[in-house]
Amino acid sequence: MDIINEIKFTMPSLSVNEGTARAVVSSFVIQADPTVEELSDIRTAVSEAVTNSIVHGYRNTSGKIDLTVRLLAGREVYIRIKDSGCGIEDVKKAMEPLFTTAPEEERSGLGFSVMESFMDRLTVKSQPGKGTTVTMRKRLKVHGG
Amino acid sequence: MKLDMKSENGTAIACLSGELDHHCARTLRTELDRFIIVNQPEVLAIDFRSVTFMDSSGIGLIIGRNKLIKECGGTLEIRNPQPYIRRVLKLSGIERIVRIH
């Protein structure tokens, strides 16, 4: 992995930090001159992953969320979002569209679908009782200039 | 996220502005539900013109309000979503149950 630039930050699992994560990731990624659509895709995917950590990983508890954002050679953005929450028993099932374990919170079960379709690659690693790590990659288009 | 209610030709319009995520969805849900239950509007249009961000929390919000207003005998509409919000709406397939203008 040829890393051109990188930021790491840790936030408590407060819902207000869904917006914080989006803002920090956006201002880092903007150096690679993404299109409006690419930046919006990345912001949305980050928001979904951080919300999952808060709503599912740390449901009724609190903890820390670690974010790593890298700009890789070849205009590729790498994002890793890691929590130490309750983990996911069945990752495959959790990734099925419309599957949710929090209907009372009006979760639509679309978080992973959004991450999958707005990013190029999505990897979810989870261990029940230990936490979940979501890794996403997106290659930015080369545009004029 | 800010919510302003107005009425236009007999249609109740909920104008949202700002970023719509899980953090603000709960407050918004309470306010919209109160409006629906108290006013029992025939049509409630949610205007997304000034919404600058929305993730799948917005889909949950729309589905929940659509269910409530239907129970009250009304209809929900979505108006003026920006292109980036349209993409999330499209992915969810919500246009099959709620009209989008």
Short mmCIF file of C-alpha atoms in Angstrom, two decimals:
data_model
loop_
_atom_site.label_atom_id
_atom_site.label_comp_id
_atom_site.label_asym_id
_atom_site.label_seq_id
_atom_site.Cartn_x
_atom_site.Cartn_y
_atom_site.Cartn_z
CA MET A 1 0.00 0.00 0.00
CA ASP A 2 1.67 3.20 -1.22
CA ILE A 3 0.48 5.82 1.29
CA ILE A 4 0.71 9.46 0.20
CA ASN A 5 -1.04 10.96 3.22
CA GLU A 6 -2.85 9.68 6.27
CA ILE A 7 -4.89 10.86 9.25
CA LYS A 8 -5.99 8.91 12.30
CA PHE A 9 -8.46 10.08 14.89
CA THR A 10 -10.49 8.61 17.70
CA MET A 11 -13.90 9.81 18.84
CA PRO A 12 -16.32 8.73 21.55
CA SER A 13 -19.44 7.01 20.20
CA LEU A 14 -21.68 10.08 20.47
CA SER A 15 -24.20 10.50 17.66
CA VAL A 16 -23.11 14.11 17.16
CA ASN A 17 -19.79 12.64 15.96
CA GLU A 18 -21.47 11.16 12.87
CA GLY A 19 -21.28 14.72 11.49
CA THR A 20 -17.78 15.24 12.90
CA ALA A 21 -16.51 12.13 11.09
CA ARG A 22 -18.05 13.28 7.80
CA ALA A 23 -16.53 16.74 8.15
CA VAL A 24 -13.02 15.51 9.02
CA VAL A 25 -12.96 12.86 6.28
CA SER A 26 -14.26 15.38 3.69
CA SER A 27 -11.66 17.98 4.53
CA PHE A 28 -8.89 15.37 4.27
CA VAL A 29 -10.12 13.85 0.99
CA ILE A 30 -10.62 17.23 -0.67
CA GLN A 31 -6.81 17.50 -1.25
CA ALA A 32 -7.23 14.81 -3.93
CA ASP A 33 -9.72 17.05 -5.78
CA PRO A 34 -12.66 14.62 -5.88
CA THR A 35 -15.81 15.41 -7.85
CA VAL A 36 -18.84 16.63 -5.88
CA GLU A 37 -20.42 13.21 -6.39
CA GLU A 38 -17.34 11.29 -5.20
CA LEU A 39 -17.07 13.41 -2.06
CA SER A 40 -20.76 12.96 -1.37
CA ASP A 41 -20.42 9.16 -1.80
CA ILE A 42 -17.51 9.04 0.66
CA ARG A 43 -19.32 11.24 3.22
CA THR A 44 -22.40 9.03 3.02
CA ALA A 45 -20.44 5.77 3.38
CA VAL A 46 -18.52 7.14 6.39
CA SER A 47 -21.75 8.30 8.00
CA GLU A 48 -23.27 4.82 7.59
CA ALA A 49 -20.27 3.04 9.10
CA VAL A 50 -19.97 5.42 12.08
CA THR A 51 -23.74 5.24 12.70
CA ASN A 52 -23.52 1.42 12.68
CA SER A 53 -20.81 1.55 15.36
CA ILE A 54 -22.92 3.89 17.52
CA VAL A 55 -26.31 2.23 17.03
CA HIS A 56 -25.28 -1.43 16.84
CA GLY A 57 -21.69 -1.79 18.07
CA TYR A 58 -22.20 0.28 21.21
CA ARG A 59 -25.95 -0.16 21.59
CA ASN A 60 -26.91 1.15 25.07
CA THR A 61 -23.22 1.50 25.93
CA SER A 62 -20.44 3.81 24.86
CA GLY A 63 -16.94 3.38 23.59
CA LYS A 64 -14.40 4.67 21.13
CA ILE A 65 -14.41 4.70 17.35
CA ASP A 66 -11.06 4.78 15.54
CA LEU A 67 -10.88 6.20 12.04
CA THR A 68 -7.97 5.95 9.64
CA VAL A 69 -8.14 7.73 6.30
CA ARG A 70 -5.41 7.32 3.70
CA LEU A 71 -4.81 8.77 0.32
CA LEU A 72 -3.05 6.07 -1.70
CA ALA A 73 -1.09 6.26 -4.93
CA GLY A 74 -3.36 6.09 -7.98
CA ARG A 75 -5.96 8.46 -6.44
CA GLU A 76 -7.37 5.81 -4.17
CA VAL A 77 -9.03 6.69 -0.86
CA TYR A 78 -8.80 4.12 1.95
CA ILE A 79 -11.01 4.43 5.04
CA ARG A 80 -10.99 2.17 8.09
CA ILE A 81 -13.60 2.55 10.84
CA LYS A 82 -13.06 0.39 13.90
CA ASP A 83 -15.08 -0.06 17.06
CA SER A 84 -14.68 -2.28 20.10
CA GLY A 85 -18.38 -2.87 20.50
CA CYS A 86 -20.49 -6.01 20.63
CA GLY A 87 -19.49 -7.22 17.16
CA ILE A 88 -21.69 -8.93 14.58
CA GLU A 89 -22.67 -12.61 14.93
CA ASP A 90 -23.37 -13.14 11.25
CA VAL A 91 -21.69 -10.58 8.98
CA LYS A 92 -23.19 -12.06 5.81
CA LYS A 93 -26.71 -11.69 7.18
CA ALA A 94 -26.00 -8.18 8.53
CA MET A 95 -24.96 -7.16 5.01
CA GLU A 96 -28.21 -8.30 3.43
CA PRO A 97 -30.25 -5.30 2.23
CA LEU A 98 -33.07 -4.35 4.63
CA PHE A 99 -31.76 -6.58 7.44
CA THR A 100 -31.79 -4.66 10.72
CA THR A 101 -31.66 -5.52 14.40
CA ALA A 102 -32.87 -2.05 15.39
CA PRO A 103 -36.28 -1.50 13.76
CA GLU A 104 -37.45 0.47 16.85
CA GLU A 105 -34.72 3.00 16.02
CA GLU A 106 -36.16 3.15 12.49
CA ARG A 107 -32.97 1.75 11.02
CA SER A 108 -33.74 0.87 7.43
CA GLY A 109 -31.19 -1.94 7.12
CA LEU A 110 -29.51 -0.17 4.20
CA GLY A 111 -26.23 0.92 5.78
CA PHE A 112 -24.02 -1.77 4.23
CA SER A 113 -25.88 -1.52 0.89
CA VAL A 114 -25.07 2.20 0.77
CA MET A 115 -21.39 1.56 1.65
CA GLU A 116 -21.20 -1.18 -0.97
CA SER A 117 -22.73 0.82 -3.79
CA PHE A 118 -21.08 4.18 -3.02
CA MET A 119 -17.56 2.79 -2.55
CA ASP A 120 -15.54 0.43 -4.79
CA ARG A 121 -14.58 -2.07 -2.11
CA LEU A 122 -16.02 -2.92 1.28
CA THR A 123 -14.64 -5.36 3.83
CA VAL A 124 -16.33 -6.05 7.17
CA LYS A 125 -14.48 -7.98 9.86
CA SER A 126 -16.19 -8.65 13.13
CA GLN A 127 -15.81 -10.74 16.22
CA PRO A 128 -18.70 -11.03 18.65
CA GLY A 129 -17.73 -9.38 21.94
CA LYS A 130 -14.63 -7.78 20.39
CA GLY A 131 -15.83 -5.30 17.80
CA THR A 132 -16.15 -4.55 14.11
CA THR A 133 -13.77 -3.10 11.54
CA VAL A 134 -15.11 -1.73 8.28
CA THR A 135 -12.63 -1.02 5.49
CA MET A 136 -13.65 0.82 2.36
CA ARG A 137 -11.81 1.94 -0.74
CA LYS A 138 -12.72 4.23 -3.59
CA ARG A 139 -10.64 5.18 -6.59
CA LEU A 140 -11.21 8.78 -7.64
CA LYS A 141 -11.58 9.56 -11.32
CA VAL A 142 -8.88 11.47 -13.09
CA HIS A 143 -10.47 14.62 -14.39
CA GLY A 144 -9.37 17.61 -16.42
CA GLY A 145 -6.86 20.25 -15.34
CA MET B 1 -31.12 20.19 10.91
CA LYS B 2 -33.97 22.69 10.93
CA LEU B 3 -37.67 22.07 10.34
CA ASP B 4 -40.13 24.75 9.19
CA MET B 5 -43.79 23.95 8.65
CA LYS B 6 -45.91 25.86 6.14
CA SER B 7 -49.11 25.42 4.18
CA GLU B 8 -49.52 25.92 0.43
CA ASN B 9 -52.86 25.46 -1.33
CA GLY B 10 -54.07 23.21 1.43
CA THR B 11 -50.95 21.02 1.45
CA ALA B 12 -48.85 20.86 4.60
CA ILE B 13 -45.18 21.25 3.78
CA ALA B 14 -42.32 20.32 6.08
CA CYS B 15 -39.23 22.18 4.89
CA LEU B 16 -36.03 20.57 6.10
CA SER B 17 -32.66 22.25 5.99
CA GLY B 18 -29.20 21.03 6.94
CA GLU B 19 -27.80 17.52 7.30
CA LEU B 20 -30.15 14.60 7.89
CA ASP B 21 -28.46 11.77 9.77
CA HIS B 22 -29.17 9.42 12.69
CA HIS B 23 -28.15 12.15 15.18
CA CYS B 24 -30.97 14.51 14.20
CA ALA B 25 -33.49 11.93 12.95
CA ARG B 26 -34.95 11.23 16.39
CA THR B 27 -35.89 14.87 17.12
CA LEU B 28 -37.23 15.29 13.61
CA ARG B 29 -39.29 12.12 13.96
CA THR B 30 -40.90 13.41 17.19
CA GLU B 31 -41.73 16.79 15.65
CA LEU B 32 -43.18 15.38 12.43
CA ASP B 33 -45.20 12.73 14.28
CA ARG B 34 -46.68 15.37 16.58
CA PHE B 35 -47.65 17.46 13.53
CA ILE B 36 -49.26 14.47 11.77
CA ILE B 37 -51.23 13.35 14.84
CA VAL B 38 -52.45 16.86 15.77
CA ASN B 39 -53.23 18.13 12.26
CA GLN B 40 -54.15 14.90 10.41
CA PRO B 41 -53.11 16.43 7.04
CA GLU B 42 -54.51 14.92 3.85
CA VAL B 43 -51.14 15.43 2.22
CA LEU B 44 -47.83 16.09 3.94
CA ALA B 45 -44.99 17.04 1.64
CA ILE B 46 -41.45 16.87 2.96
CA ASP B 47 -39.36 19.41 1.06
CA PHE B 48 -35.71 18.33 0.72
CA ARG B 49 -34.56 21.38 -1.30
CA SER B 50 -32.27 22.64 1.48
CA VAL B 51 -31.09 19.27 2.77
CA THR B 52 -27.33 19.20 2.19
CA PHE B 53 -26.73 15.59 3.29
CA MET B 54 -28.77 12.46 3.87
CA ASP B 55 -27.78 8.88 4.64
CA SER B 56 -30.01 5.83 5.17
CA SER B 57 -31.30 7.34 8.44
CA GLY B 58 -33.40 9.58 6.18
CA ILE B 59 -34.92 6.49 4.54
CA GLY B 60 -35.94 5.16 7.97
CA LEU B 61 -37.45 8.54 8.75
CA ILE B 62 -39.48 8.65 5.51
CA ILE B 63 -40.72 5.04 5.87
CA GLY B 64 -41.82 5.67 9.48
CA ARG B 65 -43.69 8.90 8.66
CA ASN B 66 -45.31 7.30 5.61
CA LYS B 67 -46.64 4.51 7.82
CA LEU B 68 -48.04 6.94 10.40
CA ILE B 69 -49.70 9.28 7.91
CA LYS B 70 -51.29 6.34 6.10
CA GLU B 71 -52.75 5.15 9.40
CA CYS B 72 -54.21 8.66 9.78
CA GLY B 73 -55.71 8.49 6.26
CA GLY B 74 -53.21 10.82 4.57
CA THR B 75 -50.45 10.69 1.98
CA LEU B 76 -46.76 11.53 2.16
CA GLU B 77 -44.80 13.17 -0.65
CA ILE B 78 -41.13 13.94 -1.13
CA ARG B 79 -40.23 17.15 -2.92
CA ASN B 80 -37.11 18.61 -4.50
CA PRO B 81 -34.40 16.14 -3.45
CA GLN B 82 -30.93 17.15 -4.66
CA PRO B 83 -29.09 14.65 -6.92
CA TYR B 84 -27.03 13.15 -4.03
CA ILE B 85 -30.21 12.56 -2.04
CA ARG B 86 -31.93 11.06 -5.08
CA ARG B 87 -29.16 8.44 -5.21
CA VAL B 88 -29.89 7.29 -1.65
CA LEU B 89 -33.66 7.36 -2.34
CA LYS B 90 -33.15 5.32 -5.52
CA LEU B 91 -30.99 2.72 -3.79
CA SER B 92 -33.69 2.20 -1.16
CA GLY B 93 -36.45 1.69 -3.74
CA ILE B 94 -38.64 4.06 -1.72
CA GLU B 95 -40.12 5.61 -4.87
CA ARG B 96 -42.29 2.48 -5.10
CA ILE B 97 -44.16 3.54 -1.93
CA VAL B 98 -43.78 7.34 -1.73
CA ARG B 99 -44.27 9.86 -4.52
CA ILE B 100 -41.17 11.90 -5.32
CA HIS B 101 -41.53 15.23 -7.13
#
